[in-house]
Short mmCIF file of C-alpha atoms in Angstrom, two decimals:
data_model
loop_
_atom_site.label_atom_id
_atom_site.label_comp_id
_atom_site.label_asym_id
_atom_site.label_seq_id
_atom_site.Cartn_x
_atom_site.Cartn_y
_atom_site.Cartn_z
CA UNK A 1 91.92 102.01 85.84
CA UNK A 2 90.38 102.77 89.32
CA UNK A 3 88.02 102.18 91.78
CA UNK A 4 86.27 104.61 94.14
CA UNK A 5 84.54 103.38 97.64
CA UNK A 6 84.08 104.44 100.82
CA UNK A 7 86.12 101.96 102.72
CA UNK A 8 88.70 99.73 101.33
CA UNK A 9 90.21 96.65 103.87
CA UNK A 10 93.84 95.65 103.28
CA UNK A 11 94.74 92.25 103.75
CA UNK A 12 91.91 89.16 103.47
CA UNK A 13 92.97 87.18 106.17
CA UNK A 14 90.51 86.65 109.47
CA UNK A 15 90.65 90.42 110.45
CA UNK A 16 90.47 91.98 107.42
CA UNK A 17 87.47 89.29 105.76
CA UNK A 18 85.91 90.16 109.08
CA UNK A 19 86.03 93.97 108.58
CA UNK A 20 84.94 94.01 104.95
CA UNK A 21 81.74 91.79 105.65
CA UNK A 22 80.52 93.80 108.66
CA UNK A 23 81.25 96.90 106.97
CA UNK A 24 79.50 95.94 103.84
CA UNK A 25 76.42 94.48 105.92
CA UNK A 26 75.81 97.94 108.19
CA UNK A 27 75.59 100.09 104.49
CA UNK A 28 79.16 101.05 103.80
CA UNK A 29 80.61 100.74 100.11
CA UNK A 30 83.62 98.13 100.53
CA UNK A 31 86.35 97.11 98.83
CA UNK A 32 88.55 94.05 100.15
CA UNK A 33 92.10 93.44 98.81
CA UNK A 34 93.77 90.25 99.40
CA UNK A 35 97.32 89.43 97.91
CA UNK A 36 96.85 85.81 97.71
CA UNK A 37 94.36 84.05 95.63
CA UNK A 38 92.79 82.39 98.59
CA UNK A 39 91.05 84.46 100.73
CA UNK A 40 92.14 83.57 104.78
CA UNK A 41 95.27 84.77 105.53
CA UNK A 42 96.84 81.88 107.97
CA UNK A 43 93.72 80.23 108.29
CA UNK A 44 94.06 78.70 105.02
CA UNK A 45 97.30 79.30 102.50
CA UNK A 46 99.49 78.62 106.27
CA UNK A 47 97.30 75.73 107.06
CA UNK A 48 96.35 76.90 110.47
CA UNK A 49 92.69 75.38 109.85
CA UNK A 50 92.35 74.31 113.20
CA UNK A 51 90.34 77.06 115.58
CA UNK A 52 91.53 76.89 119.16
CA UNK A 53 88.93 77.47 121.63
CA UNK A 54 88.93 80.84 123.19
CA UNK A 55 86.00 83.00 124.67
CA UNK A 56 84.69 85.56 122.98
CA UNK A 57 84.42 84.28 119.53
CA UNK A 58 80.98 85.15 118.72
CA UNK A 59 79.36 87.15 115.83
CA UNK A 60 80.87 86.46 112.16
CA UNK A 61 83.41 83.48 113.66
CA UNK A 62 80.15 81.73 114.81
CA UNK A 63 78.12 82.60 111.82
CA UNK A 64 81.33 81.28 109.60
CA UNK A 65 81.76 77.86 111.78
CA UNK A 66 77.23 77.54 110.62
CA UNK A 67 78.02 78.14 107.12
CA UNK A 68 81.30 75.57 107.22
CA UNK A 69 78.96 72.76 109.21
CA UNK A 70 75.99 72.65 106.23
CA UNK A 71 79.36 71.36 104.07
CA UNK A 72 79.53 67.74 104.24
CA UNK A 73 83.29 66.80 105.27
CA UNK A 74 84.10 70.98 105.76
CA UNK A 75 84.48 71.11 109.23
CA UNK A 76 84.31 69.12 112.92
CA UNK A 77 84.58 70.23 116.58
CA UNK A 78 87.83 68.74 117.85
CA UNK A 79 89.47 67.21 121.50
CA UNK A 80 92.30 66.24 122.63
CA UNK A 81 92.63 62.40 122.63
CA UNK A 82 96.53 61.95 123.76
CA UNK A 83 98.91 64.31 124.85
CA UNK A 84 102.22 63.25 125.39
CA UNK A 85 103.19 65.06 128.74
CA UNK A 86 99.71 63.08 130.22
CA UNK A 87 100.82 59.70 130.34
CA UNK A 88 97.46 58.24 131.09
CA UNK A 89 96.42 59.85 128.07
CA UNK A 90 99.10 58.39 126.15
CA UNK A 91 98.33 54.97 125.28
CA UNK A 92 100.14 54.17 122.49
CA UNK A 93 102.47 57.35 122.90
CA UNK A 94 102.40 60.30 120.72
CA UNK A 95 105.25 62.75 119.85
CA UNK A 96 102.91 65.54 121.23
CA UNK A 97 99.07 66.28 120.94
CA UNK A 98 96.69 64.21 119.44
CA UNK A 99 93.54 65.91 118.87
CA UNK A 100 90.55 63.62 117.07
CA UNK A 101 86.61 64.77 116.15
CA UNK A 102 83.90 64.72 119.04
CA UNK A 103 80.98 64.07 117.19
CA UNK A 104 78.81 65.18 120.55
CA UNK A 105 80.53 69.01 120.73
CA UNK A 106 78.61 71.92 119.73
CA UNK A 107 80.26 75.53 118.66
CA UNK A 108 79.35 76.60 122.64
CA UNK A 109 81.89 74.28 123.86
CA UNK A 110 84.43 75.90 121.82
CA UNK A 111 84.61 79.58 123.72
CA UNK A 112 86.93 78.15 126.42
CA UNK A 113 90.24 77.87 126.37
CA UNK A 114 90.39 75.69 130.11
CA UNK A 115 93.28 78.17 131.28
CA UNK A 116 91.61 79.23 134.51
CA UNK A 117 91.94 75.60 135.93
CA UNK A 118 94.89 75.10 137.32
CA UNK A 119 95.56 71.36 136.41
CA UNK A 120 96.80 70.86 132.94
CA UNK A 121 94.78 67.88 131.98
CA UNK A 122 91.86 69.27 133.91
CA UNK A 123 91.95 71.88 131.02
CA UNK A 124 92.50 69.45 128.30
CA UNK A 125 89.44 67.95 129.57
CA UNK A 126 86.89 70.61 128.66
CA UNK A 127 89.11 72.22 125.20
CA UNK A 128 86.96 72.11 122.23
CA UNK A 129 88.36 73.21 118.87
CA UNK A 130 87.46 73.69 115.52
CA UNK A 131 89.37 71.87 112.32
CA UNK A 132 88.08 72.55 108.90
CA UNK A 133 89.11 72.56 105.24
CA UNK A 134 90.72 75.96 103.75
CA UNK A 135 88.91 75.47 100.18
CA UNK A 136 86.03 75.59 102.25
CA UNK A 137 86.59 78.37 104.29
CA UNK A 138 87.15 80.56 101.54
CA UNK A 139 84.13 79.71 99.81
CA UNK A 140 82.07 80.52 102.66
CA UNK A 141 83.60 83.80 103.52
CA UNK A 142 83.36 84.35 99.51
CA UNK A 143 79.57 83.89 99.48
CA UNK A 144 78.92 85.98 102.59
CA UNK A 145 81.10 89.01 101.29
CA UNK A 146 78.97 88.62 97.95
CA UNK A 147 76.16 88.42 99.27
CA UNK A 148 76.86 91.61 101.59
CA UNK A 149 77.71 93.56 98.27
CA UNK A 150 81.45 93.85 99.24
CA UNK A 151 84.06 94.07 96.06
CA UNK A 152 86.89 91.60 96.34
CA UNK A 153 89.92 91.57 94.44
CA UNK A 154 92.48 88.69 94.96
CA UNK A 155 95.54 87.46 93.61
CA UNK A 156 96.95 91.45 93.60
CA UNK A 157 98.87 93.23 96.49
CA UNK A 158 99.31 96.84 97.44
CA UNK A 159 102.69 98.37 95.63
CA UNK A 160 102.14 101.77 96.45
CA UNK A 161 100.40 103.95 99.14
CA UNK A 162 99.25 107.34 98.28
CA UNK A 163 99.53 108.54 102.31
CA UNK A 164 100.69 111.16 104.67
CA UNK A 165 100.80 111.03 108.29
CA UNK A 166 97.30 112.73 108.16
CA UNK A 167 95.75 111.02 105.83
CA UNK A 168 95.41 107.82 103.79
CA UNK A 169 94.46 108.90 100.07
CA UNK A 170 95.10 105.69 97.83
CA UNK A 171 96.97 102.57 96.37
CA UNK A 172 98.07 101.16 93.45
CA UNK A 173 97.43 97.66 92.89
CA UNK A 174 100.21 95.08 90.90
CA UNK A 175 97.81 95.14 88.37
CA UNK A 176 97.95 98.80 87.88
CA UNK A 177 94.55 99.18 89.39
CA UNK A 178 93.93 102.16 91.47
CA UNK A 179 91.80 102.09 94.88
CA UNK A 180 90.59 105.71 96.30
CA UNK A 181 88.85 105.32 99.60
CA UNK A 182 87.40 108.09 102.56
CA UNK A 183 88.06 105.22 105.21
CA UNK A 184 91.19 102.31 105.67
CA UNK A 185 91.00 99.23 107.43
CA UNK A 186 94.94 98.05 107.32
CA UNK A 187 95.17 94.18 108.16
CA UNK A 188 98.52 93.78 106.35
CA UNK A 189 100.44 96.62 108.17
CA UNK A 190 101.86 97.93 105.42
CA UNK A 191 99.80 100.99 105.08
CA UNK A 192 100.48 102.08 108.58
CA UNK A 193 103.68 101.28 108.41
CA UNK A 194 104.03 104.03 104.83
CA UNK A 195 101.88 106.42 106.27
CA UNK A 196 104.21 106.92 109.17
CA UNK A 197 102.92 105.12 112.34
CA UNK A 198 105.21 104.01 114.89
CA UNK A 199 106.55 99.99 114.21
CA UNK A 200 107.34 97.86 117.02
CA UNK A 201 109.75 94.59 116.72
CA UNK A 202 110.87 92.05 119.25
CA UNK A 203 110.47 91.81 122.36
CA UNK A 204 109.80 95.33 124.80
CA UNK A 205 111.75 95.44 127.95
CA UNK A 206 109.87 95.64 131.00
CA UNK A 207 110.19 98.93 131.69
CA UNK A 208 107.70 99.83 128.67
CA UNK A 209 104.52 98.82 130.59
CA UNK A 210 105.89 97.21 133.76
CA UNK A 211 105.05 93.83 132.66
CA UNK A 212 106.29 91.78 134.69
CA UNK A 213 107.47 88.71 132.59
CA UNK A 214 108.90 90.90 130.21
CA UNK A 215 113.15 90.72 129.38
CA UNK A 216 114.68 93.32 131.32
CA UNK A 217 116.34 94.78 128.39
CA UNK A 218 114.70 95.08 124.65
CA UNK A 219 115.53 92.13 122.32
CA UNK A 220 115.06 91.19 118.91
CA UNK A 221 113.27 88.17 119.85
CA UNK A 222 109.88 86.73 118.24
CA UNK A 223 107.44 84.06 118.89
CA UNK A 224 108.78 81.06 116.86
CA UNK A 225 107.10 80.07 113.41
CA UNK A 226 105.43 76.75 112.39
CA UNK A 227 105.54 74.98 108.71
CA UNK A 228 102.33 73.12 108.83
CA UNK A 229 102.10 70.28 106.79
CA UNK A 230 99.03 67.17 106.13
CA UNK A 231 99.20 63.68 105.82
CA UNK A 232 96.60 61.22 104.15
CA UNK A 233 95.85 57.64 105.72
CA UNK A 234 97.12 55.10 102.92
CA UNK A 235 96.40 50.93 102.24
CA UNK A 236 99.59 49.80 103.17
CA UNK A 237 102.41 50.54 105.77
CA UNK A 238 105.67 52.17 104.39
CA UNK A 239 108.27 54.30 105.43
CA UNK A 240 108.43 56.93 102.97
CA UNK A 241 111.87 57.67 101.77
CA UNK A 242 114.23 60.58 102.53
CA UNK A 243 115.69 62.39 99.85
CA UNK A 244 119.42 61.96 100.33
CA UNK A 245 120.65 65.20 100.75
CA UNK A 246 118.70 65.53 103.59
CA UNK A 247 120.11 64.77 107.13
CA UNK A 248 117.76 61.85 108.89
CA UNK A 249 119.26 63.58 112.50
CA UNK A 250 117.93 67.16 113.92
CA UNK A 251 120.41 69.21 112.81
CA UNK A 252 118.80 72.47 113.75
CA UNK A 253 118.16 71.62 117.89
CA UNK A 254 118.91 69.48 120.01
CA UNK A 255 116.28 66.86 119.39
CA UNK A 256 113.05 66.57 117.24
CA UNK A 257 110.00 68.77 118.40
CA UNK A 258 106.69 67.97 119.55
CA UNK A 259 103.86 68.01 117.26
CA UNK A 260 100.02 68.88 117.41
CA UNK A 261 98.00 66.28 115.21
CA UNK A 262 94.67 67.17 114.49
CA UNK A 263 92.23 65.08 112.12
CA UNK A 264 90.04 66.27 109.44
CA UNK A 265 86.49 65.07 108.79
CA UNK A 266 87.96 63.01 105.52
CA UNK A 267 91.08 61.26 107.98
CA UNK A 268 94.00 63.34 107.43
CA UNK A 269 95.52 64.59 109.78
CA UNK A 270 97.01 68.21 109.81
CA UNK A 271 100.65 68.26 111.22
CA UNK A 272 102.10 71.48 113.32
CA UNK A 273 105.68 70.74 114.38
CA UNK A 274 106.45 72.86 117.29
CA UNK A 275 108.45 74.89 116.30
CA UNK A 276 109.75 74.92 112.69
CA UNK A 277 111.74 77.78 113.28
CA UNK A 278 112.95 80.33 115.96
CA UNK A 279 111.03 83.48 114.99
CA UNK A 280 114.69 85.46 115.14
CA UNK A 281 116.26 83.16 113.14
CA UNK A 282 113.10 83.16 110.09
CA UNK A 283 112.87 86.82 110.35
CA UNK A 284 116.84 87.37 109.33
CA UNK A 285 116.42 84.79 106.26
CA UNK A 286 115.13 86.00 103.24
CA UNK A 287 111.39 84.44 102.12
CA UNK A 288 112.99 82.31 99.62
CA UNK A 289 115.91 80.38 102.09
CA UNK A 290 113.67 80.28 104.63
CA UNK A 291 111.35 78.28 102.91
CA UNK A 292 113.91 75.73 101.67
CA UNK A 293 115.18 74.88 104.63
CA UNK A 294 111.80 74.93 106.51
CA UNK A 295 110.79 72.04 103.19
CA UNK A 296 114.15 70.02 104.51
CA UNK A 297 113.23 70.14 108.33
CA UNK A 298 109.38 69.46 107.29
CA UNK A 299 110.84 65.93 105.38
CA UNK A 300 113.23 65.12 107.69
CA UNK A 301 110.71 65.45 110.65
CA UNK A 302 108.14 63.50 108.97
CA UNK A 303 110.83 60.76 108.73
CA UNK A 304 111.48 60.22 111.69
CA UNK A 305 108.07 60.35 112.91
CA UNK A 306 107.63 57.00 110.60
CA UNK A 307 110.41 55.88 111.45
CA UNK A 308 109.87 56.02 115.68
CA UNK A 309 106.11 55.67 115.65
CA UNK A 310 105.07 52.76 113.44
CA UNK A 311 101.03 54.24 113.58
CA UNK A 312 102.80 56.67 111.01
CA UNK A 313 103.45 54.41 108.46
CA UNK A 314 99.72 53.91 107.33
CA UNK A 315 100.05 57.87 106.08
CA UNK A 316 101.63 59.48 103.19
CA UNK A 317 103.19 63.02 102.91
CA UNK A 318 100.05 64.63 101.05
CA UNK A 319 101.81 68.25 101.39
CA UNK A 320 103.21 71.30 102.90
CA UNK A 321 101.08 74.09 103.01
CA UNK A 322 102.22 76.90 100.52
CA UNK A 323 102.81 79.64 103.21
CA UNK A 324 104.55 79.70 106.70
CA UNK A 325 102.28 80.15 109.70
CA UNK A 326 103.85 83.42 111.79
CA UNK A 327 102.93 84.08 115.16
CA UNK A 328 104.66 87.02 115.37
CA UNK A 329 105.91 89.92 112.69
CA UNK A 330 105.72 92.99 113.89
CA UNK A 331 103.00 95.59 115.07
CA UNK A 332 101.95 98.90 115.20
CA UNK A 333 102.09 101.61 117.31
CA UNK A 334 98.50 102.31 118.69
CA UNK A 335 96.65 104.68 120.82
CA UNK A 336 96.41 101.92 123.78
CA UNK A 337 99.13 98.95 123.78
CA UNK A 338 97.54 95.72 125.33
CA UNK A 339 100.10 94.50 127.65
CA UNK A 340 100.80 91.68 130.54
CA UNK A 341 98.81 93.38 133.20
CA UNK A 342 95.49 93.70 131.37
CA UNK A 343 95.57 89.94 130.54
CA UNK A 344 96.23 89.38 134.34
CA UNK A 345 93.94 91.53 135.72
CA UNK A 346 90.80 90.04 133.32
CA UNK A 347 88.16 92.01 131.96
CA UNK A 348 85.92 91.99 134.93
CA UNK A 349 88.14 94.56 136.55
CA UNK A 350 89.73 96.19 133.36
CA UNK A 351 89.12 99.97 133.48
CA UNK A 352 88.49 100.55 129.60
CA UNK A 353 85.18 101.30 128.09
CA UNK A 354 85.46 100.41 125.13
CA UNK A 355 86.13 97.01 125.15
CA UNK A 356 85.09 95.45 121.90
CA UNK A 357 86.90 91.64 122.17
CA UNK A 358 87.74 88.97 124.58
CA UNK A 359 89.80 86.62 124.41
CA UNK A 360 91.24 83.78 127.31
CA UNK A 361 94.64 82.41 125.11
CA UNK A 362 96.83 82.86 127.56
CA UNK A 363 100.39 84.20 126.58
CA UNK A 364 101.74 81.57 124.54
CA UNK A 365 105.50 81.84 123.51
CA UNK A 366 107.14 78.86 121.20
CA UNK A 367 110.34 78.11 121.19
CA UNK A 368 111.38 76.48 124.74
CA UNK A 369 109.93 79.88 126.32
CA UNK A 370 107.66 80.11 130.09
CA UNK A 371 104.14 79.87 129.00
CA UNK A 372 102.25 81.80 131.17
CA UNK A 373 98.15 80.53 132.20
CA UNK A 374 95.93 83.75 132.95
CA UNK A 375 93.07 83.95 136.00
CA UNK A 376 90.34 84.60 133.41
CA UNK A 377 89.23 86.64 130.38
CA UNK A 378 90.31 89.39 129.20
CA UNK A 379 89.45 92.22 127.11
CA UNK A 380 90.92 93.51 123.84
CA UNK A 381 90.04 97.56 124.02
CA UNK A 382 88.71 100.21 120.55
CA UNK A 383 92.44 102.46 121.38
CA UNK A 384 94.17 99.07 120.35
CA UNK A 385 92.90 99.76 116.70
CA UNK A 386 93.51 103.22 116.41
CA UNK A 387 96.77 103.93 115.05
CA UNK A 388 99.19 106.79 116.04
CA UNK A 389 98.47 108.45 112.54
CA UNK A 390 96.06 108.97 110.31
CA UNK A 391 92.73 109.73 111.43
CA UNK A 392 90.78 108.06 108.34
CA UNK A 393 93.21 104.17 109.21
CA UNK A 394 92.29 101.54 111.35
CA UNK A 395 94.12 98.11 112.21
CA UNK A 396 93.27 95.05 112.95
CA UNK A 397 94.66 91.77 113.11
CA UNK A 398 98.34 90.25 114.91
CA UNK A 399 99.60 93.73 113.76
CA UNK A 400 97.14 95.90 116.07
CA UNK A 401 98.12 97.38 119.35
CA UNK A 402 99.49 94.92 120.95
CA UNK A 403 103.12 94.51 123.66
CA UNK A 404 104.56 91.37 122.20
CA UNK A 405 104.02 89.14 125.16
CA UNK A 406 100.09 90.09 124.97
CA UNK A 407 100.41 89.77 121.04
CA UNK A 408 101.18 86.34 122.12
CA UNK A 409 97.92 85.40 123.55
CA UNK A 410 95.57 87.54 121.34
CA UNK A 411 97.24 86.33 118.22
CA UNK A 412 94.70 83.61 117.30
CA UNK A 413 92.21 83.73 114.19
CA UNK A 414 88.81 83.92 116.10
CA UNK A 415 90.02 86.61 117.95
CA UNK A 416 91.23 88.25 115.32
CA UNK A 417 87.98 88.32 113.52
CA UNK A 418 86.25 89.64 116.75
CA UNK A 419 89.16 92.68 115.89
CA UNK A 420 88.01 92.92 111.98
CA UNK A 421 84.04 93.03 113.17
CA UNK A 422 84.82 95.68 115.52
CA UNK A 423 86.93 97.73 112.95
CA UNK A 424 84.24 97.11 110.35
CA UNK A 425 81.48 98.24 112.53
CA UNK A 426 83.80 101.07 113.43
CA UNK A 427 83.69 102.22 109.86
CA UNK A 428 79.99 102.37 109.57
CA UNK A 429 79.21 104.30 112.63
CA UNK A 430 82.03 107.10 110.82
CA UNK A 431 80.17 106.89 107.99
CA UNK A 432 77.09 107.45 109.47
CA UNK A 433 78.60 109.69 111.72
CA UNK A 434 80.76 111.79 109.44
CA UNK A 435 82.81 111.69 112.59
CA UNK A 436 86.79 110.25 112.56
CA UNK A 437 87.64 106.97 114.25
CA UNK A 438 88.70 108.53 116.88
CA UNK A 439 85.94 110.65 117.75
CA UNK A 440 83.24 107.42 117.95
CA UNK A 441 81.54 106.86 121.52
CA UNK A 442 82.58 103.76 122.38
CA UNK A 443 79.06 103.14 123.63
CA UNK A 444 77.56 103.37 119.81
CA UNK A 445 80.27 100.59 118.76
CA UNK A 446 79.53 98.07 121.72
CA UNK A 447 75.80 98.39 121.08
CA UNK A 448 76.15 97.87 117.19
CA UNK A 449 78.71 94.78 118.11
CA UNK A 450 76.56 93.38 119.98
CA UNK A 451 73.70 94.07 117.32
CA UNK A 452 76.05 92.09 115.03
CA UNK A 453 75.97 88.71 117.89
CA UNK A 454 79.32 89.80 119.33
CA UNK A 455 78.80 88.85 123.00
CA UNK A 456 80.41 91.63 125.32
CA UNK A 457 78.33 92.20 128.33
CA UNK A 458 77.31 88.50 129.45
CA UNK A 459 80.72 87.46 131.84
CA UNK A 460 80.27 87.47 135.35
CA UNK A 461 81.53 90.86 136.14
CA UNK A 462 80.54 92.71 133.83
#
């Protein structure tokens, strides 16, 4: 069996559903490959269904939030209601963030992340979020890529690249099935990574790009990972039992984390225990222990939660998401590395032309690490999605061009789907082109981004 197209997008997650439906819109034959069954990468089978704010998230994450909000119960704008490091905004206290549905927020309010102010709650103040149901975000993405006339297969990964370092040819699916494509969009990084592009891990010392809150020497370190799990309210007040062969104390650190709590339209609330696990320490377990003991820390968290704050008791354990939610993996080796000093200097006085995302996360590192607040926005350049090898490949998502502090700030899923659009649009002007990624005037991809409702040129400053 086989399949023939012009472009084929590896990985269905934010990027690469991003990619495929802006591709398929602007003309270009498309194929989309997901491995899972559901179609969202993090966003959904990880459980990270809650959209921080951030600037820049306009085009298909703003479209996608229209199509969620005509769903009864699919999705709500969010704010923070307690915090636990606020203690006037801690009344009963919380182990952490609680983050409950402002029925009087509109998408607008969601495209700031508050990290110019210097005041912590002053910034807490003004964040707006997004929280919605996976089911439902794959069913929206699912009608837009059908209706766009983009091929989707799920459920079957990449086994086998057909690649050199000049070109990407083909792969072989599990199921045997064949894809031939002129054009790549790799959101999974396992393309780039057989066709030969340079792979970065861990942390970059600081003489790499003079950053200067990077480790003086290289180190295997990663962002730390999060187990997400959701609880449902229930009729009575119980403390659920622990299974007995797991420990009621923290065995893992030196006391139970903080949480983020954020409730759905229906009343459940979705639980992110910060962190589950030191990044290092998942990425040196194999898939299978990791999960296990993640399950045990999950439980035994959730116990004590009950167990310390009685408002806990009137929820059940409804479940743990089937997949881990990674902040940080590894990346690949691009044409322009986003590092420290273009998040610091902002995109009014960046120097690139061909910006095609912002973002204002600042760099956000889990795990007991300095989080450092930025002056402003900043702006995610086209060279950051040109790998150093093939000329028919582009990447997009957490794996994109990225030092590992910056990957820390532009890791989050609207911003990622700003990086998917821009790839996507990328691939049409090639095809329409007949020119190689690298070749396309920056100037043509802006002005068909912006075409698209990506905002790029409306900041102060720019």
């Amino acid at each position: 069996m086989g399949i023939s197209t012009v472009l084929a997008v590896i990985g269905g997650g934010s990027a690469g559903c991003a990619a495929a439906l802006a591709a398929a819109r602007l003309g270009v034959d498309t194929v989309l490959i997901e491995r899972e069954t559901l179609l969202g990468g993090t966003s959904t089978n990880a459980g990270v269904n809650c959209w921080e704010p951030v600037a820049g998230a306009t085009g298909i994450p703003r479209e996608l939030y229209g199509e969620l909000a005509r769903i009864p119960g699919a999705a709500a704008i969010y704010r923070c209601n307690r915090h636990f490091l606020l203690p006037e905004w801690n009344e009963p206290p919380f182990p952490g963030a609680e983050q409950t549905i402002d029925p009087a927020a509109c998408y607008e309010d969601t495209l700031c992340s508050g990290s110019t102010l210097a005041d912590y709650a002053g910034q807490l103040k003004i964040r707006r979020g997004i929280v919605f149901e996976p089911e439902a975000w794959h069913s929206c993405m699912s009608q837009l890529l059908r209706k766009a006339g983009c091929r989707v297969i799920c459920g079957s990964p990449a086994v086998a690249v057909d690649c050199d370092s000049s070109r990407v040819r083909a792969v072989e699916l599990r199921n045997a099935e064949r894809i031939e494509a002129r054009m790549w969009i790799d959101c999974s990084g396992e393309i780039a990574r057989q066709a030969g592009c340079p792979v970065l891990v861990g942390r970059e010392a600081r003489t790499a790009w003079n950053e200067p809150d990077a480790p003086d020497e290289p180190t295997p370190q990663m962002n730390a990972m999060s187990w997400i799990f959701r609880v449902t309210p229930a009729a009575e007040e119980a403390v659920e039992p622990l299974p007995p062969e797991i420990p009621e104390n923290c065995w893992w650190q030196s006391g139970f984390p903080v949480m983020v709590a954020t409730r759905y339209p229906n009343g459940d609330l979705n639980c992110n225990m910060l962190p589950t696990m030191d990044g290092l320490e998942f990425s040196r377990m194999n898939p299978a222990e990791a999960a296990t003991e993640c399950a045990r820390r999950v439980r035994s968290y959730w116990h004590y939660l009950q167990l310390a704050y009685p408002e806990f008791r009137r929820f059940r354990f409804l479940r743990l998401f089937p997949r881990p939610g990674i902040r940080e993996s590894f990346r690949i080796g691009c044409r322009y590395m986003l590092n420290e000093n273009d998040m610091l200097r902002g995109v009014a006085a960046a120097e690139h032309p061909d910006i095609v995302a912002w973002s204002d996360h600042p760099m956000d590192l889990h795990g007991g690490e300095r989080v450092v607040r930025l002056t402003g926005v900043y702006g995610i350049p086209y060279r950051s999605l040109l790998p150093l090898g093939p000329e028919n490949l582009l990447v997009a998502g957490r794996i994109a061009g990225f030092s590992s502090l910056a990957a820390s700030g532009c890791r989050l899923s609207r911003t990622m789907m700003q990086l998917g659009q821009a790839a996507g649009c990328a691939a049409a002007l090639a095809h329409r082109s007949g020119k190689s990624f690298p070749d396309l005037k920056p100037v043509e991809l802006i002005a068909l981004l912006e075409a698209g409702g990506v905002r790029l040129t409306s900041l102060p400053g720019r």
